[in-house]
Coordinates of C-alpha atoms in Angstrom, one line a residue:
M149 CA -0.1 0.1 0.0
E150 CA 3.0 2.4 0.8
S151 CA 4.3 1.7 -2.7
E152 CA 1.0 2.4 -4.4
A153 CA 1.1 5.9 -3.0
L154 CA 4.7 6.5 -4.3
G155 CA 4.3 6.7 -8.1
P156 CA 5.7 4.3 -10.7
Q157 CA 9.3 5.0 -10.5
A158 CA 9.6 4.8 -6.7
E159 CA 7.2 1.9 -6.6
T160 CA 9.8 0.0 -8.5
V161 CA 12.4 0.8 -5.7
A162 CA 10.0 -0.1 -3.0
R163 CA 9.2 -3.5 -4.6
E164 CA 13.1 -4.1 -4.8
I165 CA 13.4 -3.2 -1.0
F166 CA 10.6 -5.6 -0.2
E167 CA 11.9 -8.5 -2.3
K168 CA 15.2 -8.1 -0.6
Y169 CA 14.0 -7.9 3.0
F170 CA 10.7 -9.8 3.2
P171 CA 12.4 -13.3 2.8
I172 CA 14.7 -12.3 5.8
E173 CA 11.8 -11.5 7.9
Q174 CA 9.9 -14.8 7.1
S175 CA 12.9 -17.1 7.3
A176 CA 12.5 -19.8 9.9
K177 CA 16.2 -20.4 10.0
L178 CA 17.4 -17.0 11.2
T179 CA 17.1 -15.9 14.9
K180 CA 15.4 -12.6 16.0
E181 CA 18.7 -11.2 16.8
E182 CA 20.0 -12.0 13.2
K183 CA 16.9 -10.6 11.6
L184 CA 16.8 -7.4 13.7
P185 CA 19.2 -5.1 11.8
F186 CA 17.7 -6.0 8.6
M187 CA 14.3 -5.0 9.7
I188 CA 15.5 -1.7 11.0
E189 CA 17.1 -1.3 7.5
W190 CA 14.0 -2.3 5.7
W191 CA 11.7 0.1 7.5
T192 CA 14.1 3.0 7.4
K193 CA 14.8 2.8 3.7
T194 CA 11.0 2.5 3.0
H195 CA 10.3 5.6 5.2
E196 CA 13.1 7.5 3.5
L197 CA 11.9 6.6 0.3
M198 CA 8.5 8.2 1.0
I199 CA 10.0 11.3 2.4
Q200 CA 12.2 11.6 -0.7
H201 CA 9.4 11.3 -3.1
G202 CA 7.2 13.6 -1.1
V203 CA 4.3 11.2 -0.7
S204 CA 1.0 13.2 0.3
K205 CA -1.8 12.5 2.6
T206 CA -4.0 12.8 -0.5
A207 CA -2.1 10.2 -2.3
V208 CA -2.3 7.8 0.7
K209 CA -6.1 8.0 0.8
K210 CA -6.3 7.8 -2.9
A211 CA -4.3 4.7 -2.9
V212 CA -6.4 3.1 -0.4
E213 CA -9.6 4.0 -2.0
E214 CA -8.5 2.5 -5.2
S215 CA -6.9 -0.6 -3.7
D216 CA -8.7 -4.0 -3.6
I217 CA -7.5 -4.5 0.0
T218 CA -10.0 -6.5 2.1
L219 CA -10.4 -7.1 5.8
R220 CA -10.2 -10.7 7.0
E221 CA -13.5 -12.5 6.8
G222 CA -15.4 -12.0 10.0
F223 CA -13.5 -8.6 11.0
M224 CA -16.8 -6.7 11.2
D225 CA -18.6 -9.3 13.2
I226 CA -15.9 -9.4 15.7
F227 CA -15.3 -5.5 15.9
D228 CA -19.1 -5.1 16.3
L229 CA -19.1 -7.4 19.1
L230 CA -16.1 -5.8 20.9
A231 CA -17.7 -2.4 20.3
R232 CA -21.1 -3.5 21.9
E233 CA -19.1 -4.7 25.0
N234 CA -16.9 -1.6 24.9
V235 CA -13.7 -3.9 24.9
P236 CA -10.5 -1.8 24.3
T237 CA -9.3 -3.0 20.9
L238 CA -5.9 -2.1 19.6
I239 CA -4.6 -2.4 16.0
F240 CA -1.0 -2.6 16.7
S241 CA 0.9 -2.5 13.4
A242 CA 4.4 -1.9 12.0
G243 CA 2.8 -0.4 8.9
L244 CA 1.5 3.2 8.6
Y245 CA -1.1 4.8 10.9
D246 CA -2.5 6.9 8.2
V247 CA -3.1 3.9 5.7
I248 CA -4.7 1.8 8.5
H249 CA -7.2 4.7 9.4
A250 CA -7.9 5.1 5.6
V251 CA -8.7 1.4 5.4
L252 CA -11.0 1.6 8.5
D253 CA -12.6 4.8 7.1
K254 CA -13.3 3.1 3.8
E255 CA -14.8 0.0 5.2
Y256 CA -16.8 1.6 8.1
A257 CA -18.2 4.0 5.4
K258 CA -20.1 0.9 4.1
T259 CA -21.9 0.2 7.4
P260 CA -24.6 1.8 9.2
A261 CA -22.2 3.3 11.7
K262 CA -20.3 5.0 9.0
T263 CA -17.3 5.5 11.2
P264 CA -15.1 3.2 13.3
P265 CA -16.2 2.7 16.9
K266 CA -14.5 4.6 19.8
N267 CA -13.2 1.6 21.4
V268 CA -10.8 0.9 18.5
H269 CA -7.4 2.4 18.7
V270 CA -4.4 2.3 16.3
I271 CA -0.7 2.4 17.1
S272 CA 1.5 2.4 14.2
N273 CA 4.1 4.5 12.3
M274 CA 2.7 8.0 12.1
M275 CA 3.8 10.2 9.1
R276 CA 4.3 13.9 9.8
F277 CA 3.2 16.3 6.9
D278 CA 4.1 19.7 6.2
E279 CA 1.8 22.6 5.2
N280 CA 1.8 21.3 1.6
D281 CA 0.4 18.1 2.7
K282 CA 3.8 16.1 2.0
V283 CA 5.5 13.7 4.4
V284 CA 8.5 15.2 5.8
G285 CA 9.2 12.7 8.6
F286 CA 7.8 10.3 11.2
D287 CA 6.8 10.8 14.6
G288 CA 7.7 8.6 17.6
T289 CA 9.8 5.4 18.0
L290 CA 10.2 3.4 14.8
I291 CA 7.8 0.3 15.0
H292 CA 8.9 -2.6 12.9
S293 CA 7.9 -6.3 12.8
L294 CA 10.3 -7.4 15.6
N295 CA 9.8 -4.6 18.2
K296 CA 6.0 -4.5 18.6
D297 CA 5.8 -4.8 22.5
A298 CA 4.6 -2.9 25.5
S299 CA 7.3 -0.4 25.2
A300 CA 5.4 1.2 22.3
L301 CA 2.2 1.3 24.3
V302 CA 3.0 2.8 27.7
E303 CA 2.1 6.5 28.2
T304 CA 0.1 6.5 24.7
E305 CA -3.4 7.8 24.8
F306 CA -4.6 4.3 24.2
W307 CA -3.0 3.2 27.5
K308 CA -4.3 6.2 29.5
Q309 CA -7.8 6.0 28.1
C310 CA -8.3 2.4 28.5
Q311 CA -6.6 2.2 31.9
L312 CA -4.9 -1.1 30.8
E313 CA -3.3 -1.7 34.3
K314 CA -6.9 -2.5 35.5
R315 CA -7.3 -5.1 32.9
H316 CA -6.8 -8.8 33.6
N317 CA -6.8 -10.5 30.2
I318 CA -5.6 -10.2 26.8
L319 CA -6.8 -11.8 23.5
L320 CA -3.7 -11.4 21.0
L321 CA -4.1 -12.0 17.4
G322 CA -1.1 -11.9 15.0
D323 CA 0.2 -13.2 11.7
S324 CA 4.1 -13.1 12.2
L325 CA 6.2 -14.8 14.9
G326 CA 7.1 -11.3 16.2
D327 CA 3.4 -10.4 16.9
S328 CA 3.4 -13.2 19.7
N329 CA 5.5 -10.8 21.6
M330 CA 3.2 -7.8 21.5
A331 CA 2.1 -8.3 25.2
N332 CA 5.7 -8.5 26.3
G333 CA 6.4 -6.0 29.1
L334 CA 2.8 -5.9 30.4
D335 CA 2.0 -7.1 33.9
F336 CA 0.1 -10.1 32.9
K337 CA 0.6 -13.7 33.8
E338 CA 0.9 -16.3 30.9
D339 CA -2.5 -17.9 31.6
E340 CA -4.1 -14.3 31.2
I341 CA -3.2 -14.0 27.7
V342 CA -4.5 -16.2 24.8
R343 CA -2.4 -15.9 21.6
I344 CA -3.9 -16.8 18.3
G345 CA -1.6 -16.9 15.3
F346 CA -2.5 -16.7 11.5
L347 CA -0.1 -18.7 9.4
N348 CA -1.2 -17.7 5.9
D349 CA 1.5 -19.5 4.0
G350 CA 4.4 -21.9 4.4
A351 CA 2.7 -24.1 7.0
D352 CA 4.8 -27.1 6.3
E353 CA 7.9 -25.1 7.1
K354 CA 6.8 -22.8 9.9
L355 CA 3.9 -24.5 11.7
D356 CA 6.1 -25.9 14.5
L357 CA 7.7 -22.5 15.3
Y358 CA 4.1 -20.9 15.3
L359 CA 2.8 -23.5 17.6
Q360 CA 5.8 -22.5 20.1
R361 CA 4.6 -19.0 20.1
F362 CA 0.8 -19.1 19.9
D363 CA -1.7 -21.1 21.8
V364 CA -3.8 -21.7 18.6
V365 CA -2.5 -21.3 15.1
L366 CA -5.1 -21.0 12.2
T367 CA -3.8 -21.8 8.7
N368 CA -4.4 -21.2 5.0
D369 CA -5.6 -17.6 5.4
S370 CA -8.2 -18.6 7.9
S371 CA -11.4 -16.4 8.6
L372 CA -12.0 -14.8 12.0
L373 CA -14.8 -17.2 12.7
P374 CA -12.9 -19.2 15.4
V375 CA -12.2 -16.1 17.2
E376 CA -15.7 -15.0 17.1
L377 CA -16.9 -18.3 18.5
L378 CA -14.2 -18.0 21.3
L379 CA -15.5 -14.4 22.1
H380 CA -19.2 -15.7 22.3
Q381 CA -18.1 -18.4 24.7
I382 CA -16.2 -15.7 27.0
Q383 CA -19.6 -13.8 27.0
Q384 CA -21.6 -16.6 28.3

């Protein structure tokens, strides 16, 4: 999605960057420590490319509007349920804050509510724009696929508004091995966290690793129906 807002020339460079670093991120043979410097390089180069080519907020929104990006099947059912119960819900992403919000706005515009519910929060890499609507930098700590943990949550508005220190359970969903660490640093016991992993491809190679990190692993680009069933059980 980032590359689609860049224009054809820069999009080619972005694709080359992706093709270089994505296999490293997905490798089942490299350790987190071995991957870490490459992930920092990947994200930094991509952000620098966006600044260099003056990506605008309008271009980001247009790229989302014209894209065929779809939410995982069952997303709306789960988020409606969480909204009704007023459960603090966090989309914690190493992507771009503005892209995620544009996707949410696009999808919720099709619903009776028209806008995302107030219980939904986003923490991600936030672009900083100048007076001409061009990106000139990024605010806050760089969030990449291997450093998504509590250090990026504490002292945020999400943390303060939701009073997370008073909560006793976490339902964590993720599709990368690094996502299993998103609750690291929070004052929760292991039996107070349920981790559900989505292994979209490469199950033969990566399933054992995912089962070590997640309590449940859903394969083959699974829908969110199993998560919805779990939430209904919790309700009862």
